[in-house]
mmCIF file of C-alpha atoms in Angstrom:
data_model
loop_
_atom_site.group_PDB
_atom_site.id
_atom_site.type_symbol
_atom_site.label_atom_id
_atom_site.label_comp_id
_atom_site.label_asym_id
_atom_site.label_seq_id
_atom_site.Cartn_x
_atom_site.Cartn_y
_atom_site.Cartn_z
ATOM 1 C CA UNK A 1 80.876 101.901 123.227
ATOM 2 C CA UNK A 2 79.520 104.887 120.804
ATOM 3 C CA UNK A 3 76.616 104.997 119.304
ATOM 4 C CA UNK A 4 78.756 105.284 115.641
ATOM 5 C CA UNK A 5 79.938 101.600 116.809
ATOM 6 C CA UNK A 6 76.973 99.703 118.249
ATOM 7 C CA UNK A 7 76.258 98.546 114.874
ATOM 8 C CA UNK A 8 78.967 97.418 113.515
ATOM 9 C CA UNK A 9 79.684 93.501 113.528
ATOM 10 C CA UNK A 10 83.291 93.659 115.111
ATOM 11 C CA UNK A 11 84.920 91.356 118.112
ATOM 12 C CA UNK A 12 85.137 93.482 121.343
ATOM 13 C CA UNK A 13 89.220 93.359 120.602
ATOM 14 C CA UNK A 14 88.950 95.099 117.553
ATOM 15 C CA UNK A 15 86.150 97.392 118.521
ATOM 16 C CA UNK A 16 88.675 98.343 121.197
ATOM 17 C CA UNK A 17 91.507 98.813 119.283
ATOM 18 C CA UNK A 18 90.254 101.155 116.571
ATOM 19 C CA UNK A 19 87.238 102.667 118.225
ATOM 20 C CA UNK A 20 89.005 105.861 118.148
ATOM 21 C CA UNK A 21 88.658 105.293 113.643
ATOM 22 C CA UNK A 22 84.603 105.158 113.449
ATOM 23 C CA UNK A 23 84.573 108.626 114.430
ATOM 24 C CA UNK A 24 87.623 109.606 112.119
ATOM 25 C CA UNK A 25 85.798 111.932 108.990
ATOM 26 C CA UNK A 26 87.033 109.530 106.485
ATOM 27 C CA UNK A 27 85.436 106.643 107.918
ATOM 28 C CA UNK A 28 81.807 108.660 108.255
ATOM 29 C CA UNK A 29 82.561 109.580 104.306
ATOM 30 C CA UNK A 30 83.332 105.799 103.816
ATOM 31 C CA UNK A 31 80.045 104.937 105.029
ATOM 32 C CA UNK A 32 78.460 107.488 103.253
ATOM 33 C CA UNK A 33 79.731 106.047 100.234
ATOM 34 C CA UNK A 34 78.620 102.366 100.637
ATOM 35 C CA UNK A 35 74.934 103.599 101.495
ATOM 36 C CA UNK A 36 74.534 105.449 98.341
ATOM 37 C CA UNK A 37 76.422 102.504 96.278
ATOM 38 C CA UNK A 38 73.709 100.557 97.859
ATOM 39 C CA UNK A 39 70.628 102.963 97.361
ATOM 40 C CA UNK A 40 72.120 103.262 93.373
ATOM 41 C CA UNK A 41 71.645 99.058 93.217
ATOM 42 C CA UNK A 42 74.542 98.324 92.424
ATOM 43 C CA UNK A 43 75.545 95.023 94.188
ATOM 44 C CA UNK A 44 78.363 95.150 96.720
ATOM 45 C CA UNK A 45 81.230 91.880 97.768
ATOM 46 C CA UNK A 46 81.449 90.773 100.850
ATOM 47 C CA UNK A 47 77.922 90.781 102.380
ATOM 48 C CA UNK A 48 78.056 93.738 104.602
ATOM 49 C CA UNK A 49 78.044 91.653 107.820
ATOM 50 C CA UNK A 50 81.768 89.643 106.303
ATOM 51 C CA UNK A 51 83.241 93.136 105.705
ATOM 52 C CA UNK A 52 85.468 92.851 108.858
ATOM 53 C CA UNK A 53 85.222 88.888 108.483
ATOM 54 C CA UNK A 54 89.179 88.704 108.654
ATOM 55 C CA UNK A 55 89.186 90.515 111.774
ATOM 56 C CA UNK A 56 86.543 88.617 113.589
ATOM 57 C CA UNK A 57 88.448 85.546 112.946
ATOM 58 C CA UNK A 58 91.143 86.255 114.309
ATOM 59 C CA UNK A 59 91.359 88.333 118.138
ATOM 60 C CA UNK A 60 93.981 90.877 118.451
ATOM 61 C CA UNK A 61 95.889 88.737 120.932
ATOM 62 C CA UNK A 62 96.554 86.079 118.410
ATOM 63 C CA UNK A 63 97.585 87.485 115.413
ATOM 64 C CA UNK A 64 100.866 86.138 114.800
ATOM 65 C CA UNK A 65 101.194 86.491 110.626
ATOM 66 C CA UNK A 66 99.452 89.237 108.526
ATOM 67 C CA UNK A 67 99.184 88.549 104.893
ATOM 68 C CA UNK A 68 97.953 91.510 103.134
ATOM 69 C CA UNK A 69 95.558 91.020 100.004
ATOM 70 C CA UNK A 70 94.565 94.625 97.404
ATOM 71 C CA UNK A 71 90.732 93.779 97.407
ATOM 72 C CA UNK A 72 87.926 91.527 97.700
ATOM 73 C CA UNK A 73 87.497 89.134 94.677
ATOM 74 C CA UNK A 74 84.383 90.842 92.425
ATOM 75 C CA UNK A 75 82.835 87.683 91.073
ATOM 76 C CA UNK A 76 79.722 85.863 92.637
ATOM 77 C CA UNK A 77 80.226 84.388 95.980
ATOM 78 C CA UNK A 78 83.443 84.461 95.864
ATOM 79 C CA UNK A 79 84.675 87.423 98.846
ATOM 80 C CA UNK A 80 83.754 86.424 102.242
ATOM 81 C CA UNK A 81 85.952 88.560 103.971
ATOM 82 C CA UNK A 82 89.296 86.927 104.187
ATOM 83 C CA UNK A 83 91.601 88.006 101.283
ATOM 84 C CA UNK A 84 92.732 85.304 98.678
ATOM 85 C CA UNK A 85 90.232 82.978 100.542
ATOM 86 C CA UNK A 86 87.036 81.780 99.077
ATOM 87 C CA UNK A 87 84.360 79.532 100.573
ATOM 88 C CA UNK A 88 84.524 75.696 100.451
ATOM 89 C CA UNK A 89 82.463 75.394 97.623
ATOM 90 C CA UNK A 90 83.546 78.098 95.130
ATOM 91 C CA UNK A 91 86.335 77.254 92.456
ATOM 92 C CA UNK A 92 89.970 78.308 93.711
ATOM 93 C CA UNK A 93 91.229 81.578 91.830
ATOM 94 C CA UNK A 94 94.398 81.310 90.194
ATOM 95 C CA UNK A 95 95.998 83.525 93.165
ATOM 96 C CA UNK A 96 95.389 81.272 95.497
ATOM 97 C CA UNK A 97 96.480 78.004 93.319
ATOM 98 C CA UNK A 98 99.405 79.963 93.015
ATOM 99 C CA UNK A 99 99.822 80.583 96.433
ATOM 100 C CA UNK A 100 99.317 76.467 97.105
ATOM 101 C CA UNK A 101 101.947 75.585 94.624
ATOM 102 C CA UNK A 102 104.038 78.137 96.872
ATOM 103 C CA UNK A 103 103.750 76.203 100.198
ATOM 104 C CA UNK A 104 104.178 72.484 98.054
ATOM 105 C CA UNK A 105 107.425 73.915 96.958
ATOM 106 C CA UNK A 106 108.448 75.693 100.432
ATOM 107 C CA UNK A 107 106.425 72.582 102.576
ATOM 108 C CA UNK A 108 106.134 70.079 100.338
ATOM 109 C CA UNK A 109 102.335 70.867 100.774
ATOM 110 C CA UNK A 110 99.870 68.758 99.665
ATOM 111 C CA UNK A 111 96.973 71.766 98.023
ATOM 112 C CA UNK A 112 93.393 70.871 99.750
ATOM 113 C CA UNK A 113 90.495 70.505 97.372
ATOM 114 C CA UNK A 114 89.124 73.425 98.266
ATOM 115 C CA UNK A 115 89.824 77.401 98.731
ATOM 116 C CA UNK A 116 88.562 78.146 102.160
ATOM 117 C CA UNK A 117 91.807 79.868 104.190
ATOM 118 C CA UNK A 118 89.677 79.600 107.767
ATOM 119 C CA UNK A 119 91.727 77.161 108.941
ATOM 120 C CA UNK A 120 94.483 79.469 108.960
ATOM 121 C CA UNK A 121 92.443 82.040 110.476
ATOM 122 C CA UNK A 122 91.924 80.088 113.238
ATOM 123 C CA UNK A 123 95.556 79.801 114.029
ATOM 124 C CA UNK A 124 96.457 83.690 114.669
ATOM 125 C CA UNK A 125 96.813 84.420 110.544
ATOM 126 C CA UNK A 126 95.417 87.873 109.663
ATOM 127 C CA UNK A 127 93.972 88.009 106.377
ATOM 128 C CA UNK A 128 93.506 91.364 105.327
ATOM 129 C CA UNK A 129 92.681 92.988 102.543
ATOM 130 C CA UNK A 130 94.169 96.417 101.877
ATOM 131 C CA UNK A 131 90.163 97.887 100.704
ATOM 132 C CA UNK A 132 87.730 95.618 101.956
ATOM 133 C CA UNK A 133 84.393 95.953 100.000
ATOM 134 C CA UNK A 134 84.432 95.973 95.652
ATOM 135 C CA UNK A 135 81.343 96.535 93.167
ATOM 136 C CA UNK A 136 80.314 93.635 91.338
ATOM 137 C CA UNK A 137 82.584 92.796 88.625
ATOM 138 C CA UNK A 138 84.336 96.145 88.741
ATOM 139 C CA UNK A 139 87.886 95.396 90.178
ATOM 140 C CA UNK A 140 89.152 97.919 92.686
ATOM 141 C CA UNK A 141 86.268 100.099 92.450
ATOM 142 C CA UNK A 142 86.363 100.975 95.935
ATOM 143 C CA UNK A 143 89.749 102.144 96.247
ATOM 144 C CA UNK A 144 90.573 105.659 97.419
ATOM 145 C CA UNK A 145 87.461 105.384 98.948
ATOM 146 C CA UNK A 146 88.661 104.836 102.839
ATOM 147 C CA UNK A 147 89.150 101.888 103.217
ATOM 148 C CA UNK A 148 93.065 102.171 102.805
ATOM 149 C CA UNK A 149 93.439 104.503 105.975
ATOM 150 C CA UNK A 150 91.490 102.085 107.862
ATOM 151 C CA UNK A 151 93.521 98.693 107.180
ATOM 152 C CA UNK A 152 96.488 101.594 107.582
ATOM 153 C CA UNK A 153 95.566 102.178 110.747
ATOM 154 C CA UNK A 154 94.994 98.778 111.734
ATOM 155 C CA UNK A 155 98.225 97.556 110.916
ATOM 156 C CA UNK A 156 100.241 100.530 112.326
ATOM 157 C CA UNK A 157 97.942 99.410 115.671
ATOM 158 C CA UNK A 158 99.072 96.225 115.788
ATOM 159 C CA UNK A 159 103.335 97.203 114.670
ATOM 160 C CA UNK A 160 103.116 99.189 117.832
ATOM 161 C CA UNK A 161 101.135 97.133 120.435
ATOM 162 C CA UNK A 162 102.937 93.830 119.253
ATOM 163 C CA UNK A 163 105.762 92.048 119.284
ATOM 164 C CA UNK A 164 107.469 89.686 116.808
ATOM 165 C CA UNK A 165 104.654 89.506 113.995
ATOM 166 C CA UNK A 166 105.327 88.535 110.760
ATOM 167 C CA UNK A 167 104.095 90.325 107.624
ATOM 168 C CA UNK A 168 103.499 88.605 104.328
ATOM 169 C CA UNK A 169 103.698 91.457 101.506
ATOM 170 C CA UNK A 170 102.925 90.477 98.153
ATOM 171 C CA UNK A 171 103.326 92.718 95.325
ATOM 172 C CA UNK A 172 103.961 96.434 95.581
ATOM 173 C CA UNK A 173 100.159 97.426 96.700
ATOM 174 C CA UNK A 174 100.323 95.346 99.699
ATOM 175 C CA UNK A 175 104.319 96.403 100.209
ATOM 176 C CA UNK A 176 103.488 100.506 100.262
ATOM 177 C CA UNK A 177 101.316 99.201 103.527
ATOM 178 C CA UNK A 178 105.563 98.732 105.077
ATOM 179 C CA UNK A 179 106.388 102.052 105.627
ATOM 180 C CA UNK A 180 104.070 101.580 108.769
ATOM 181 C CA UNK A 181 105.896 98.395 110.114
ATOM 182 C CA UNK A 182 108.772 98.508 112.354
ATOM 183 C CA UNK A 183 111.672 95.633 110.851
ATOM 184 C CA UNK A 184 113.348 96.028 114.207
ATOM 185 C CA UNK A 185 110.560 94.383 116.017
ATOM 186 C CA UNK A 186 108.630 92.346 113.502
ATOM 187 C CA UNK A 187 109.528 90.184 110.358
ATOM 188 C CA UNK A 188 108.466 91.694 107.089
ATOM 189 C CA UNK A 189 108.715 89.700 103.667
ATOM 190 C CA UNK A 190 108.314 90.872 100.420
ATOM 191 C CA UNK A 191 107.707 88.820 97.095
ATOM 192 C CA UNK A 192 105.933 89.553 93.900
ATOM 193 C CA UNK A 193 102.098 89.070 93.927
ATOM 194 C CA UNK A 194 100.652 85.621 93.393
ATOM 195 C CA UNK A 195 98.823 86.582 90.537
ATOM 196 C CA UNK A 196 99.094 85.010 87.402
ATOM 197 C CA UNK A 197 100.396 88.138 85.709
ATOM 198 C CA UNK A 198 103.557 88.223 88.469
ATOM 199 C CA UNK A 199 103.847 84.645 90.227
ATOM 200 C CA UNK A 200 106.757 83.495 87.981
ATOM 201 C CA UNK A 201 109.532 86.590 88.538
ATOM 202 C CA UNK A 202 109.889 84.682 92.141
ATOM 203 C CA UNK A 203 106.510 84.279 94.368
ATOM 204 C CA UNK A 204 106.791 80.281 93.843
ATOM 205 C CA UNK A 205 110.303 80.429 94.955
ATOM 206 C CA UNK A 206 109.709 83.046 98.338
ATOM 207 C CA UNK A 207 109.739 80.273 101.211
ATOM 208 C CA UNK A 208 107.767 82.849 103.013
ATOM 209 C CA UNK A 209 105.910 80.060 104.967
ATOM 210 C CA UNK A 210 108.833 78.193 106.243
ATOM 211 C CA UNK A 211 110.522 81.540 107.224
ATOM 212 C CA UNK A 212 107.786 82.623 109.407
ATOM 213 C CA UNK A 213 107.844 79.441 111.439
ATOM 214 C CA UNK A 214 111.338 79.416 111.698
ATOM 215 C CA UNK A 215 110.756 83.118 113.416
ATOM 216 C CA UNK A 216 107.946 82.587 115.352
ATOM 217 C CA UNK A 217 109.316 79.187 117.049
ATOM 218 C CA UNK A 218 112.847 81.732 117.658
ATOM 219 C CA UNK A 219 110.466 83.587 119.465
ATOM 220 C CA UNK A 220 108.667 81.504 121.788
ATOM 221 C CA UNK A 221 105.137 81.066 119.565
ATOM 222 C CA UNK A 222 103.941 78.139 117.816
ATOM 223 C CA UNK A 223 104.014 77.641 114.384
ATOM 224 C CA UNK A 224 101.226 78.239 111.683
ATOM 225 C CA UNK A 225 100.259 74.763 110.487
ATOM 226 C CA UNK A 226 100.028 75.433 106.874
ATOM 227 C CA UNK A 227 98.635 71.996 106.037
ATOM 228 C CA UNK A 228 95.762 72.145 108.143
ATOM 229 C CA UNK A 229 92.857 73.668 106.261
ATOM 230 C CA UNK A 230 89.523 71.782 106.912
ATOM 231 C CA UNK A 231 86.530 72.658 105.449
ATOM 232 C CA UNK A 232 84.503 75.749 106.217
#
C-alpha cells in the first residue's frame, strides 16, 4: 500500500477499492483543508478515526443497500460516522424519528429506544454520507470541500463492480449522487428527505424498506432485518 494510505483507518476492501483516490489532487487538497481547520481550533465531527466509520462497518462484499445521508450531524457527540445514526446514548434527531415512523408504517416497526443504526451496518447496509466531516455547529461547512468526489467515486465503484444493490435516495442532495448508478442493474429509490422540513410531501408513505427486501430476496440475497437494532 502507499505511503499516502498507511495512515488512514480504512478496511483492506476499501483501501483496495479506492486506493487509486488518496493520490487524486482533490483528495491531497481535502486533507490539506482538515489540517488547517484543525491547526485554526476549530472543532471538527466525527473524530477523525470515525470519518470512514460507515465504510469500515460494512466490507465491500456485503453491501447490499446504500442509503445516502448530506452530512454529519454538527452537534456534540452526535456524528460517529454512519449518516442519520447516532450513538446509543445520544437523543434521536428528528430525521431519524422520522425515518422510524417510516419503517412502523412500511413494517409495522416497533422504533428502538435508541438511535444507534449499527445493527444495520452489520447486515450489508451502507451508510454514507454524501461529505463526511462538518465544523461544530456550522451545518454543511465542509461541502465543496472534496469530500463529494470521494463518496462519488465510491458509489460509481461499487454501481460497476456490483450487482443488484439497492440505493436509498432521500431528498434531492442525496438523488444528484444517481446520475452515477446504473437502474438496469441495481434498484434506485427516491423519496423526499426525512427531515422535518420535507418528511410529510411523502417520505412516511415511501415503503422503501419493504421494497428492498422484496428485491434482494428476487435476487438470491437475504433480507435486511430492519427490526434488529441492538445496542452499540
Amino acid at each position: 500500500m502507499t505511503t499516502l494510505t498507511s495512515n488512514i483507518k480504512l478496511t483492506a476492501s476499501w483501501k483496495s477499492l479506492l486506493v487509486s483516490e488518496f493520490s487524486e489532487p482533490y483528495m491531497q487538497t481535502l486533507r490539506t483543508f482538515l489540517q488547517d481547520e484543525k491547526k485554526a481550533g476549530k472543532t471538527i465531527y466525527p473524530k477523525g478515526g470515525q470519518m470512514f466509520a460507515a465504510l469500515n462497518a460494512t466490507e465491500v462484499g456485503k453491501v447490499k443497500v446504500i442509503i445516502l445521508g448530506q452530512d454529519p450531524y454538527h452537534g456534540p457527540d452526535q456524528a460517529h460516522g454512519l449518516c442519520f445514526s447516532v450513538k446509543a446514548n445520544v437523543a434521536i434527531p428528528p430525521s431519524l424519528q422520522n425515518i422510524y415512523k417510516a419503517l412502523h408504517a412500511d413494517l409495522g416497526m416497533v422504533a428502538p429506544s435508541h438511535g444507534s443504526l449499527h445493527g444495520w451496518a452489520n447486515q450489508g447496509v451502507l451508510l454514507l454520507n454524501s461529505v463526511l466531516s462538518v465544523e461544530s455547529n456550522c451545518a454543511a461547512s465542509h461541502q465543496g470541500k472534496g469530500w463529494e468526489q470521494f463518496t462519488d467515486a465510491i458509489i460509481a465503484k461499487l454501481n460497476q463492480q456490483c450487482d443488484n444493490l439497492v440505493f436509498m435516495l432521500w431528498g434531492s442532495y442525496a438523488q444528484k449522487k444517481g446520475q452515477y448508478i446504473d437502474a438496469s442493474k441495481h434498484l434506485v429509490l427516491k423519496a423526499p428527505h426525512p427531515s422535518p422540513l420535507s418528511a410529510y410531501r411523502g417520505f412516511f408513505q415511501c415503503q422503501h424498506f419493504s421494497k428492498a427486501n422484496n428485491y434482494l430476496q428476487k435476487h438470491g440475497k437475504d433480507p435486511i432485518n430492519w427490526q434488529h437494532l441492538p445496542l452499540k
